[in-house]
XYZ file of C-alpha atoms in Angstrom:
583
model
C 0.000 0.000 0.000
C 1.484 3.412 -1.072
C 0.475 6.012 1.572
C -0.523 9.243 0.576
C 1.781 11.415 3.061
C 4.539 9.082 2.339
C 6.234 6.080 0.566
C 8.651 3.651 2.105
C 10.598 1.852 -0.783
C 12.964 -0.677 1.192
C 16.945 -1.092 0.201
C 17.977 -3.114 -2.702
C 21.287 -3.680 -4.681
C 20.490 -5.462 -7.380
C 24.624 -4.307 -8.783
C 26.975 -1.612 -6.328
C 28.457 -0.470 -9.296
C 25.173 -0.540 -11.149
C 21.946 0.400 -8.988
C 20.740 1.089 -5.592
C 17.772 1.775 -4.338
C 18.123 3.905 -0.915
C 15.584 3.541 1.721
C 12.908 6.456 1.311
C 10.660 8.391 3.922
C 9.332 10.677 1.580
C 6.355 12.059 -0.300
C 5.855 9.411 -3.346
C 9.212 10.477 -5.042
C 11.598 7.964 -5.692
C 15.228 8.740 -6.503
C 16.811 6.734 -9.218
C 21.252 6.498 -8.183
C 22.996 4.275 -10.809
C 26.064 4.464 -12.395
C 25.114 4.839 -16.430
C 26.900 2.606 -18.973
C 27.208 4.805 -21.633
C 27.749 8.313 -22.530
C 24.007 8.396 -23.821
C 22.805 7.344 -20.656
C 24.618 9.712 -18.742
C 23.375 12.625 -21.186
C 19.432 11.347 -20.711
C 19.376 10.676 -16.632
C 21.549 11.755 -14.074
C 18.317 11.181 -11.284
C 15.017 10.942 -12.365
C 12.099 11.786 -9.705
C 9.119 9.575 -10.345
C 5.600 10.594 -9.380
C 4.117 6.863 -9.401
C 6.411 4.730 -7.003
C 6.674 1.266 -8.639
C 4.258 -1.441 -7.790
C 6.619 -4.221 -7.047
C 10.851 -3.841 -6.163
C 12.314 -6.658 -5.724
C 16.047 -7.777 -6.239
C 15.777 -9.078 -9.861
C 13.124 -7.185 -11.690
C 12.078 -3.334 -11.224
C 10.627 -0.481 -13.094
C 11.144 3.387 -12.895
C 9.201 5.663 -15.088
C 8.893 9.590 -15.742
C 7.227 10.925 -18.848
C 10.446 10.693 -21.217
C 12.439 7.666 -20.134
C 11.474 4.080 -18.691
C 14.278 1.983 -17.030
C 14.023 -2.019 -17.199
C 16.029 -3.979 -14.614
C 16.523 -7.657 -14.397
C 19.288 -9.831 -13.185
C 21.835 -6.703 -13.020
C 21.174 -5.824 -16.902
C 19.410 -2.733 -17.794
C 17.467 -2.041 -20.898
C 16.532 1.913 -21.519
C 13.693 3.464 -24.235
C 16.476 4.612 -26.454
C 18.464 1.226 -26.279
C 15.616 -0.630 -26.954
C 14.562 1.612 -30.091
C 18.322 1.508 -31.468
C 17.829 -1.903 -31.038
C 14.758 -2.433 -32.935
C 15.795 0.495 -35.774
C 18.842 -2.181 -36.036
C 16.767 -4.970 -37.204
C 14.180 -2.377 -39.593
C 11.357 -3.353 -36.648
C 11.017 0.636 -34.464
C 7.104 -0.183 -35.092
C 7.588 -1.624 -32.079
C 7.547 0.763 -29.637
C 4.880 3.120 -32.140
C 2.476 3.073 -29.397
C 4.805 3.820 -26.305
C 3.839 6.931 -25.459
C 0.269 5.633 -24.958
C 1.375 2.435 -22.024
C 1.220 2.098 -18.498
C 4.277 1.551 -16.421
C 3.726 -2.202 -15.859
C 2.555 -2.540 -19.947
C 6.157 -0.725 -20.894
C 8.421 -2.723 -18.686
C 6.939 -6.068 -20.286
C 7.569 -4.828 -23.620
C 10.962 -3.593 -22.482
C 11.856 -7.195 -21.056
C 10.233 -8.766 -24.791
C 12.560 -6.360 -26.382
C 15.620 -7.353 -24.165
C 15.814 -10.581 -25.342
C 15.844 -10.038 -28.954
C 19.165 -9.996 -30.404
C 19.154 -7.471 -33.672
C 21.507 -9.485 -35.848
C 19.088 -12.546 -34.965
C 15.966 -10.789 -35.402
C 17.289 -9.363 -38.446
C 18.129 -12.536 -40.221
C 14.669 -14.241 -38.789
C 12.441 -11.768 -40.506
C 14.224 -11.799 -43.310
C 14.388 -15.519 -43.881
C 10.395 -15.530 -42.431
C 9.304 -13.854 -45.461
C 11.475 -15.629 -47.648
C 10.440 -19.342 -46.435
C 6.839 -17.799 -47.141
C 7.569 -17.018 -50.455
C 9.072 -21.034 -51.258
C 6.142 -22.537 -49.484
C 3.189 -20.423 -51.364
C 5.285 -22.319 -54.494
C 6.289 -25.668 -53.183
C 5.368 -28.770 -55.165
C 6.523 -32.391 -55.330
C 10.118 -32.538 -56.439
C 10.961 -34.559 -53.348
C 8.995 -37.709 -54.648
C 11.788 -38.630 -57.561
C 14.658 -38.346 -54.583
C 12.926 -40.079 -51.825
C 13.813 -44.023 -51.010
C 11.991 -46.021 -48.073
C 15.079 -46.753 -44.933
C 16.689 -49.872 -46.134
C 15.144 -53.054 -43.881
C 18.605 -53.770 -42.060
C 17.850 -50.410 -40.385
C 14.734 -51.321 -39.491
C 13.456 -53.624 -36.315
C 10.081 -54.343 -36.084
C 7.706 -55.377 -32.649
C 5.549 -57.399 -34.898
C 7.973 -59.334 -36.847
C 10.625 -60.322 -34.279
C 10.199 -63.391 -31.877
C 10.053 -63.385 -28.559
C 13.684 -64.547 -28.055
C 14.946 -61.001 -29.483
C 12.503 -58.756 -27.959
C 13.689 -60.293 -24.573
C 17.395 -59.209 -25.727
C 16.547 -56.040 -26.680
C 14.661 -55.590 -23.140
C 16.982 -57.181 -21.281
C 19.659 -54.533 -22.885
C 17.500 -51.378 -22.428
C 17.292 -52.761 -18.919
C 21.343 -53.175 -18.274
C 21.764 -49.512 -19.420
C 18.839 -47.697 -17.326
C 20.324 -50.157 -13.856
C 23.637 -48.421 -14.795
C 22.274 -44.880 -14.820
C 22.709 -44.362 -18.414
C 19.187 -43.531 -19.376
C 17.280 -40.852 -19.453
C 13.648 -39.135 -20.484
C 13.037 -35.760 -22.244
C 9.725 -34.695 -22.730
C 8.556 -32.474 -25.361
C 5.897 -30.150 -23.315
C 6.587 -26.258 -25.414
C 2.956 -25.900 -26.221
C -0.384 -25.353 -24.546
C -3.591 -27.066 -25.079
C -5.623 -24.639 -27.460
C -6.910 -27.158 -29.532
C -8.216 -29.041 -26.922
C -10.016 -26.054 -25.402
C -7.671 -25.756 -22.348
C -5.670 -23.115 -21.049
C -3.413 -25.120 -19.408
C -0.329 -27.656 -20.695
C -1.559 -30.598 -22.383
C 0.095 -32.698 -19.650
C -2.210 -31.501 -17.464
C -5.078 -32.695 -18.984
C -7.228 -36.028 -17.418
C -9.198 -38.055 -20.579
C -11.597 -39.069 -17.951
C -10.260 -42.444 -16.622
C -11.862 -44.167 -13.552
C -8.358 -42.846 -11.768
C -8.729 -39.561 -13.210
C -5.058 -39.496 -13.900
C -3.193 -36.550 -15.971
C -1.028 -37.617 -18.975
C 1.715 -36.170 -16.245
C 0.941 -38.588 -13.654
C 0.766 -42.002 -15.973
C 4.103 -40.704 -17.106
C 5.741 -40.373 -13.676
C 4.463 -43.522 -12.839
C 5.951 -45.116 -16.418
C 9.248 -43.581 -14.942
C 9.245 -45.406 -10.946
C 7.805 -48.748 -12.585
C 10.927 -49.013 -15.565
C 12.875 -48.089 -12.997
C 11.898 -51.044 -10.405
C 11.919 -53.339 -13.035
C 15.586 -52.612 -13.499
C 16.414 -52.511 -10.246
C 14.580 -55.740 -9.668
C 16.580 -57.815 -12.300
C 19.830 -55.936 -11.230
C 19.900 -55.695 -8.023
C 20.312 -52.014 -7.856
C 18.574 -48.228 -7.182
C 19.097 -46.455 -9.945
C 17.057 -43.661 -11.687
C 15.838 -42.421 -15.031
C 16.042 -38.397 -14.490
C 13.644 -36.857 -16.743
C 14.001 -33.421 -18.883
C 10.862 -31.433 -19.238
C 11.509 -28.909 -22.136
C 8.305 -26.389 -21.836
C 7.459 -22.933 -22.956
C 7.560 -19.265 -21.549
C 3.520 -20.560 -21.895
C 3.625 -23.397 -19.824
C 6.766 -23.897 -17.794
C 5.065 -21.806 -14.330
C 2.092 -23.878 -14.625
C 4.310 -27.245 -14.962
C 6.427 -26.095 -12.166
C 2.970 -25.487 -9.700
C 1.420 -28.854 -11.044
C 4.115 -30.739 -9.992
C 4.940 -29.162 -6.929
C 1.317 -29.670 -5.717
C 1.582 -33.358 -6.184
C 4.581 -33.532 -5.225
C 6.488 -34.764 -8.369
C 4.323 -38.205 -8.335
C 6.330 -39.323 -6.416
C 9.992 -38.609 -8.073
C 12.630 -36.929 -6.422
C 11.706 -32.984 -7.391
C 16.027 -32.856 -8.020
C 15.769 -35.618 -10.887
C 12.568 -33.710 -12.959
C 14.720 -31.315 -14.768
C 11.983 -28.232 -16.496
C 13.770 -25.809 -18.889
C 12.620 -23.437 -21.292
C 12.760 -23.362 -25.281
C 12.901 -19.905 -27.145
C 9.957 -17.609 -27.863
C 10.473 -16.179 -31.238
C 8.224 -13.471 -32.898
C 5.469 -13.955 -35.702
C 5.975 -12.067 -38.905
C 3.621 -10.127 -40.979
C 4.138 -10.981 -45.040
C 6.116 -7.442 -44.980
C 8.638 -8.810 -42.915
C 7.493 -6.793 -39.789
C 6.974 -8.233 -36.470
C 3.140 -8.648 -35.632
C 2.177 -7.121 -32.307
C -0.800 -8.686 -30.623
C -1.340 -5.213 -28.286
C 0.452 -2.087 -28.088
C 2.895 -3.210 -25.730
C 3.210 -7.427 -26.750
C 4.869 -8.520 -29.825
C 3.162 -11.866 -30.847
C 5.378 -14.511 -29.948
C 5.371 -18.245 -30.230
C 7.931 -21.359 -29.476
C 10.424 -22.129 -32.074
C 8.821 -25.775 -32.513
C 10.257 -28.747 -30.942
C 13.639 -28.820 -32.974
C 14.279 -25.726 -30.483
C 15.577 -28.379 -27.830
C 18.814 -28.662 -29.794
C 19.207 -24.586 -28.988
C 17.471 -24.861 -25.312
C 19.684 -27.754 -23.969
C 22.756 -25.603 -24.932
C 20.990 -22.562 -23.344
C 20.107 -23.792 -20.041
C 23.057 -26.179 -19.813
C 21.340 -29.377 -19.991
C 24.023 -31.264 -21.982
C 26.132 -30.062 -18.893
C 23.665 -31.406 -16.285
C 23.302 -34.739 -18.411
C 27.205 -35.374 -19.024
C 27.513 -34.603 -15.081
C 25.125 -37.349 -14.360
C 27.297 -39.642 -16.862
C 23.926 -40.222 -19.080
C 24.276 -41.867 -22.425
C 21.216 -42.095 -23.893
C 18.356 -40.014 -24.387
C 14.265 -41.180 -24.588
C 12.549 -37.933 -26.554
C 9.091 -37.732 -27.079
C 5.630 -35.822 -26.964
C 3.589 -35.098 -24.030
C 0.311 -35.760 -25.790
C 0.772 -39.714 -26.705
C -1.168 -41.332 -23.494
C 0.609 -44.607 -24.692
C 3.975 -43.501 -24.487
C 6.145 -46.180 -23.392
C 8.436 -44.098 -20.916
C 12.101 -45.375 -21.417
C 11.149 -48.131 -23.096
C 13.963 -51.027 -22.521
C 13.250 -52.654 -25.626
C 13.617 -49.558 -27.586
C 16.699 -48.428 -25.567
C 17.869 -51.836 -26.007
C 17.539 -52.145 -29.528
C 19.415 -48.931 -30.783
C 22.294 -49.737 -28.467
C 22.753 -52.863 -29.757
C 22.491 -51.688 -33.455
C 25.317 -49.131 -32.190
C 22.923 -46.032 -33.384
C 23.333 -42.323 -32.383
C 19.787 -41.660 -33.649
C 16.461 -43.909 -33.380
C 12.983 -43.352 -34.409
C 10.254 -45.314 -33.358
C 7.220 -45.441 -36.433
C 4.224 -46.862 -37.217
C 2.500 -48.300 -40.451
C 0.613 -45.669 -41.839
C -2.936 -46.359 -41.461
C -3.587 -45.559 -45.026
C -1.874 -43.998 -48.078
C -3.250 -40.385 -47.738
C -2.903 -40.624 -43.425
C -1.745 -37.087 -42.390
C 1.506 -38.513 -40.286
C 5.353 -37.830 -42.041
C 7.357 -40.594 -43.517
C 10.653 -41.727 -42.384
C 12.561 -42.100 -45.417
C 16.109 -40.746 -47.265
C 16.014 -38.292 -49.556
C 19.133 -37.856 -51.442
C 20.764 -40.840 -48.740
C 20.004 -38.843 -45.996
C 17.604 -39.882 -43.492
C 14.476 -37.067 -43.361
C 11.141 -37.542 -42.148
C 8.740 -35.190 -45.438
C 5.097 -34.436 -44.170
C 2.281 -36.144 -46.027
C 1.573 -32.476 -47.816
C 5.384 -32.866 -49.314
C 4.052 -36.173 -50.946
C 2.048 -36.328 -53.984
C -0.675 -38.911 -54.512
C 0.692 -41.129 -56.645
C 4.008 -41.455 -54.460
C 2.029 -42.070 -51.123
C 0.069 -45.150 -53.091
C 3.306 -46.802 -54.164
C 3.702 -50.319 -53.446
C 6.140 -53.029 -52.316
C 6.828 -56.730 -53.530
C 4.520 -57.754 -51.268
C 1.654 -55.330 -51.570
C 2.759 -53.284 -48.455
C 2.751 -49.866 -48.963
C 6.467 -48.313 -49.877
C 6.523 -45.381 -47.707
C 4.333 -46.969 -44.432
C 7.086 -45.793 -41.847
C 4.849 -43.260 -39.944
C 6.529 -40.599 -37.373
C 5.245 -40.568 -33.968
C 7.988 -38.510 -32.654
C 9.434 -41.063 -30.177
C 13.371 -40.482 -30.728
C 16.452 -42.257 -29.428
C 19.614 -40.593 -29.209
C 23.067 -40.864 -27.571
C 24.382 -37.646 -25.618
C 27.135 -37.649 -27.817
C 24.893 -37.085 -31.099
C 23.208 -34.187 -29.039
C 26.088 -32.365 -27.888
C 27.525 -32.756 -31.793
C 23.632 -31.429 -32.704
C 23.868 -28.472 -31.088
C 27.332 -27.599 -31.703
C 28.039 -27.999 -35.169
C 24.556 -28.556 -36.872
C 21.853 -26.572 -34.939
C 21.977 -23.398 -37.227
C 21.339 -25.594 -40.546
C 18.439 -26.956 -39.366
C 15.488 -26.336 -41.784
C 12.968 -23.561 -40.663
C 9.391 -25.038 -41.073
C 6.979 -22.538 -42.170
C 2.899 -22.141 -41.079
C 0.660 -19.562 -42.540
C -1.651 -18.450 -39.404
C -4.364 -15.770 -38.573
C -2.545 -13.830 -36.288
C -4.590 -11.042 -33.967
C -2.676 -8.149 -34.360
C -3.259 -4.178 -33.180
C -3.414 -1.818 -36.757
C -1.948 1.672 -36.928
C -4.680 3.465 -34.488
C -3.852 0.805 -31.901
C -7.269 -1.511 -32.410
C -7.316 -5.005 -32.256
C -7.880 -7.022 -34.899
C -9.008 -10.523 -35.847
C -8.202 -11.885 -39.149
C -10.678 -13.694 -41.204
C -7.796 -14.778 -43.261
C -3.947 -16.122 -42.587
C -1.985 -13.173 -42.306
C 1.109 -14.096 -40.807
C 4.096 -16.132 -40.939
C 5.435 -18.190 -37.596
C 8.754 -20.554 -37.465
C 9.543 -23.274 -36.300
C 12.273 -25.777 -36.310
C 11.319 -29.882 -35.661
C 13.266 -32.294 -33.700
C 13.035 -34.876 -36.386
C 15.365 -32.571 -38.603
C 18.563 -34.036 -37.490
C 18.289 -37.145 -38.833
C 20.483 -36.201 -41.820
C 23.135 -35.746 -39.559
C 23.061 -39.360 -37.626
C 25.962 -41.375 -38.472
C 23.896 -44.522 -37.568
C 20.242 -44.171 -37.836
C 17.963 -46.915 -37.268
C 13.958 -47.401 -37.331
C 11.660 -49.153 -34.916
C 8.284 -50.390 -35.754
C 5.971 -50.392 -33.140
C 1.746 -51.985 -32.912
C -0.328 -48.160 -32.977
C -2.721 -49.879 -31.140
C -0.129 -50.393 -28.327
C 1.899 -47.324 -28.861
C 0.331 -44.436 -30.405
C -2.716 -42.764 -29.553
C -1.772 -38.771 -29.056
C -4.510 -35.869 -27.753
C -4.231 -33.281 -30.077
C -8.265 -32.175 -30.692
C -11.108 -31.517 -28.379
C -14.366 -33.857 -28.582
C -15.922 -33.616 -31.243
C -13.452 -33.878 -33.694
C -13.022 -37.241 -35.579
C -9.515 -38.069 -34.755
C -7.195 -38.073 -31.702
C -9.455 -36.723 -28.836
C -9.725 -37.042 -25.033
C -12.297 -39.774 -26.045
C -10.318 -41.581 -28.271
C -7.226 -41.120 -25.924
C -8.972 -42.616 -22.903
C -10.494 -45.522 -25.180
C -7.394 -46.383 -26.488
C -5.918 -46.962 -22.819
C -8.559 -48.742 -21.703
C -8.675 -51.263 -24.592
C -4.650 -52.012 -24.250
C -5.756 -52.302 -20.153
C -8.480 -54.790 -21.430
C -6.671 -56.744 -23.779
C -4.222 -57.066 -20.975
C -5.989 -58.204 -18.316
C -7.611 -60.556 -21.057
C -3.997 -62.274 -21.551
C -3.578 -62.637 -17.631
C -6.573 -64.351 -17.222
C -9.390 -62.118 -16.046
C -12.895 -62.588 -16.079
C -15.365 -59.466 -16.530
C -18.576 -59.596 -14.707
C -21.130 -56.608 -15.200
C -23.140 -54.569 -12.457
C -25.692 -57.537 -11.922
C -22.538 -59.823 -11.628
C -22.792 -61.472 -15.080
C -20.472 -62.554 -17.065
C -19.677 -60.403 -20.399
C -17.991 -62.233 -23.346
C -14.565 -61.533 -24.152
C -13.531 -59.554 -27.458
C -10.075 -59.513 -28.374
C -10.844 -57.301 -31.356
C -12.413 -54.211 -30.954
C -13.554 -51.067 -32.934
C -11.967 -47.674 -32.147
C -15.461 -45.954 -32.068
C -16.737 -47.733 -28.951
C -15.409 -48.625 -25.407
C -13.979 -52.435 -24.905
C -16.626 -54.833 -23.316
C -15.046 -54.226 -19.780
C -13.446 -50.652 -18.567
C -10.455 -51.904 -17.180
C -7.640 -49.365 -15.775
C -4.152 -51.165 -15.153
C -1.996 -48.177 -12.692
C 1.480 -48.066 -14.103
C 2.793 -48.780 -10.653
C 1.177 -52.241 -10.778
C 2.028 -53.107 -14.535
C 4.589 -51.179 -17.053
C 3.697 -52.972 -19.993
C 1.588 -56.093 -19.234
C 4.106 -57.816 -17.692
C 3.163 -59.270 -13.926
C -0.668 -59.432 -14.328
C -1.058 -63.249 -14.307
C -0.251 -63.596 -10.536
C -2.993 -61.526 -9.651
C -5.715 -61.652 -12.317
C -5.447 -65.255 -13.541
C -9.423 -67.151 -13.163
C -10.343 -64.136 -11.155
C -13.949 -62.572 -11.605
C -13.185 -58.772 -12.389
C -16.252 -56.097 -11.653
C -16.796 -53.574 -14.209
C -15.658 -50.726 -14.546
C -12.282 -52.365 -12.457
C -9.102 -50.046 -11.406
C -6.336 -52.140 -10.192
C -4.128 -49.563 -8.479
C -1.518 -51.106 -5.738
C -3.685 -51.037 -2.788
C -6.691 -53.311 -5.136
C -2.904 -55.830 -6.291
C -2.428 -55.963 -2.539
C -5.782 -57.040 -1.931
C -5.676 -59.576 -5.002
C -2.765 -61.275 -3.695
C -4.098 -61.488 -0.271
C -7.096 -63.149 -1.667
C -4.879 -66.270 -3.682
């Protein structure tokens, strides 16, 4: 509370030699002593008296404001009005600041901090290249069909055509490297969940299972159950740390959602969050698009901005420290992720690869997923819009479709491929274009909604650095047991909280099927079995399998085998306590 006879504004050195705030019994005047960094400075402010005392002072962020000059402070760096506009007349974008004479103190010192970050040379070069990547992509066509070849089959494994004697190697491998703290987990969790009509991270999000679980939770749990298994056939404690790359959007909301359930159970020092770049939309002019007078419309760089991020926040660092080898990426949104999946793991270390991607047949020719595939003998994954018709309908010997590899962006790699990544090859990553409707403010400072795409956004995908794998290898996995991401809300035909949830509960079915189980309905009778089911309709039984009881299927005989199952059944440890009490 500011009084109105006088303002207290307590001591803080944020630098000695930089700033210091002096404690103040005053009338609301507030005395600015620094020590200016350049002769500009010194020639705009000597001591400024402001009229408004700022609303918050603490010791990394403050504001002080008079009618000519605004002051931005954070972490001992200081960003002025007239550094920032140099700054933007640098990179052709002083639009920018064409309303500043029209903000509040709080709306200038978040523009000022927007405008901090933004280096000229960089923002420069982005707009340029923005407006050029445009340009190609308004007048792309199919000239990757003639140079594209399906990955050779000695690169590829396969779930469904390997017996059980080399899936057990391959598991038994993955498991040997995660008991030896080699393993870890790196999440994918930049963007919100807009399309699913949220305003919070998709892992936040519960499908509507009995347990009314998060995708965050199921994956923690994923985590503590690989982790026993390999301690289990070891006889060891190890851990599988896991990396959550997030967004400016969804990192403080992440942070709070795992604090208030306490990390699920993981130690908080092994869930590592971090954040990828923001980087500003561009109008077709090559200007940056400001969303209101005082925000410049930003979005994350895609998920190929880990390669940039783990370099910025010194993950590779963190990871080397921990002597980690090998790296599990994927996306938050795929409910059946397999988290560190040993037979995965195990298969890409015994192939000796630096780079893995796990794939899917494509459902059908024309099914919107990318292709892994070389083009020119370098491994790429094109989207299905790259493809033309005829290419996506070609055929093998055997009447399986040539290109079927689907991406499901579930990625080995080896720290040593990363660190190389990010060194050496990060800039020559190709920038993916999208064409969006972009709200924007016009010249007299109105919003406005476009009825039509009128901006151009970046972004770089983590699939990109295949090409530069010295040993890349495929791995075929069943959809039905793998792949079933939340992208859309209900109502949508494809890849909803409905369809999400059902796809769960079917694998938990089929499961509990294999161990044993018998379903009985409300009235206690018995309902027929169905081992094939459609993807339109729940299974016979609703059946949820915790992740802390089973990680894959594996264990459920002991405790379901000729046992009469209610519907809808949760077995959750407490209910496999009670089961095994009860044999």
């Amino acid at each position: 509370m500011v009084s109105s006879q006088m303002t207290r504004v307590n001591q803080i050195c944020l630098d000695s030699s930089f700033l210091l705030f002096r404690q103040l019994y005053a009338t609301p005047v507030i005395r600015l002593l620094y020590q200016p960094h350049t002769d500009h400075e010194l020639q705009a402010v000597k001591t400024h008296r402001i009229r408004t005392p700022p609303k918050r002072v603490d010791s990394t962020r403050g504001l002080l404001l008079d009618h000519e000059c605004v002051y931005f402070f954070q972490k001992g760096k200081i960003m002025s009005f007239e550094a920032a506009k140099a700054r933007l007349e640098t990179a052709g974008q002083s639009h920018v600041l064409q309303f500043w004479s029209e903000l509040s103190a709080e709306e200038s010192s978040a523009l000022l901090e927007e405008i901090s970050q933004l280096k000229p040379e960089e923002l420069l070069e982005h707009c340029r290249a923005a407006v050029e990547a445009a340009s190609r992509h308004s007048s792309a066509d199919g000239r990757l069909d003639a140079r594209m070849e399906p990955v050779p089959p000695e690169f590829i494994g396969s779930v469904r055509k390997s017996d059980e004697e080399r899936l057990k190697m391959w598991g038994d491998e993955g498991l040997l490297q995660i008991s030896q703290d080699r393993v870890a987990v790196l999440l994918l969790a930049g963007g919100q969940g807009t399309r699913l009509g949220v305003p919070y991270p998709k892992g936040m999000y519960n499908v509507g299972l009995p347990s009314g679980k998060t995708l965050y939770q199921i994956q923690a749990e994923h985590i503590q159950k690989v982790q026993e298994l390999a301690n289990l056939k070891h006889g060891c404690r190890c851990t599988i740390p896991w990396y959550i790359m997030t967004s400016e959007f969804t990192l403080g909301p992440t942070e709070k959602f795992f604090r208030d359930n306490e990390y699920f159970g993981l130690c908080p020092s092994n869930v590592v969050m971090f954040e990828q770049r923001l980087i500003p939309a561009v109008g077709f002019d090559g200007k940056i698009i400001l969303e209101k007078k005082n925000k410049i419309a930003m979005a994350p760089d895609g998920n190929g901005g880990l390669y940039r991020a783990l370099v910025d926040n010194k993950i590779l660092e963190d990871m080397e420290r921990r002597g980690l080898e090998y790296l599990h990426v994927y996306c938050v949104d795929n409910i059946l992720v397999k988290m560190a999946d040993p037979v995965f793991i195990g298969f890409c270390v015994n192939k000796g690869a630096d780079c893995g991607a796990k794939v899917v047949d494509k459902a059908y020719p024309s099914e919107p997923v990318g292709v892994v595939c070389r083009v020119d003998g370098l491994y790429q994954v094109i989207e299905y819009s790259e493809i033309q018709p005829e290419t996506a309908e070609l055929r093998g010997p055997g009447g399986e479709l040539l290109f079927s590899a689907g991406n499901i962006c579930n990625h080995f790699f080896t720290r040593g491929f990363l660190k190389e990544v990010a060194e050496k090859f990060e800039s020559q990553l190709k920038q993916h274009v999208a064409i969006k409707k972009v709200p924007f403010v016009d010249g007299e400072g109105n919003l406005v909604k476009p009825t039509k795409p009128n901006g151009i956004k970046m972004e770089k995908f983590v699939f990109d650095v295949f090409q530069f794998s010295n040993k890349f290898v495929a791995f075929e996995v069943l959809r039905e047991e793998e792949f079933s991401p939340l992208k859309n809300a209900d109502g949508a035909p494809l890849d909803t909280p409905t369809t999400a949830r059902r796809s769960l509960l079917a694998q938990h079915y089929r499961w509990a099927l294999a161990a044993g189980g018998n379903f009985l309905d409300e009235q206690d009778k018995p309902i027929p079995p169905k081992h094939s089911m459609t993807k339109n309709k729940d299974p016979p039984a609703i059946c949820e399998i915790s992740p802390l009881v089973s990680y894959f299927g594996e264990g459920l005989e002991k405790l379901l085998k000729q046992k009469n199952l209610k519907s809808p059944f949760l077995l959750d440890e407490n209910e496999a306590k009670n089961l095994v009490q009860t044999t």
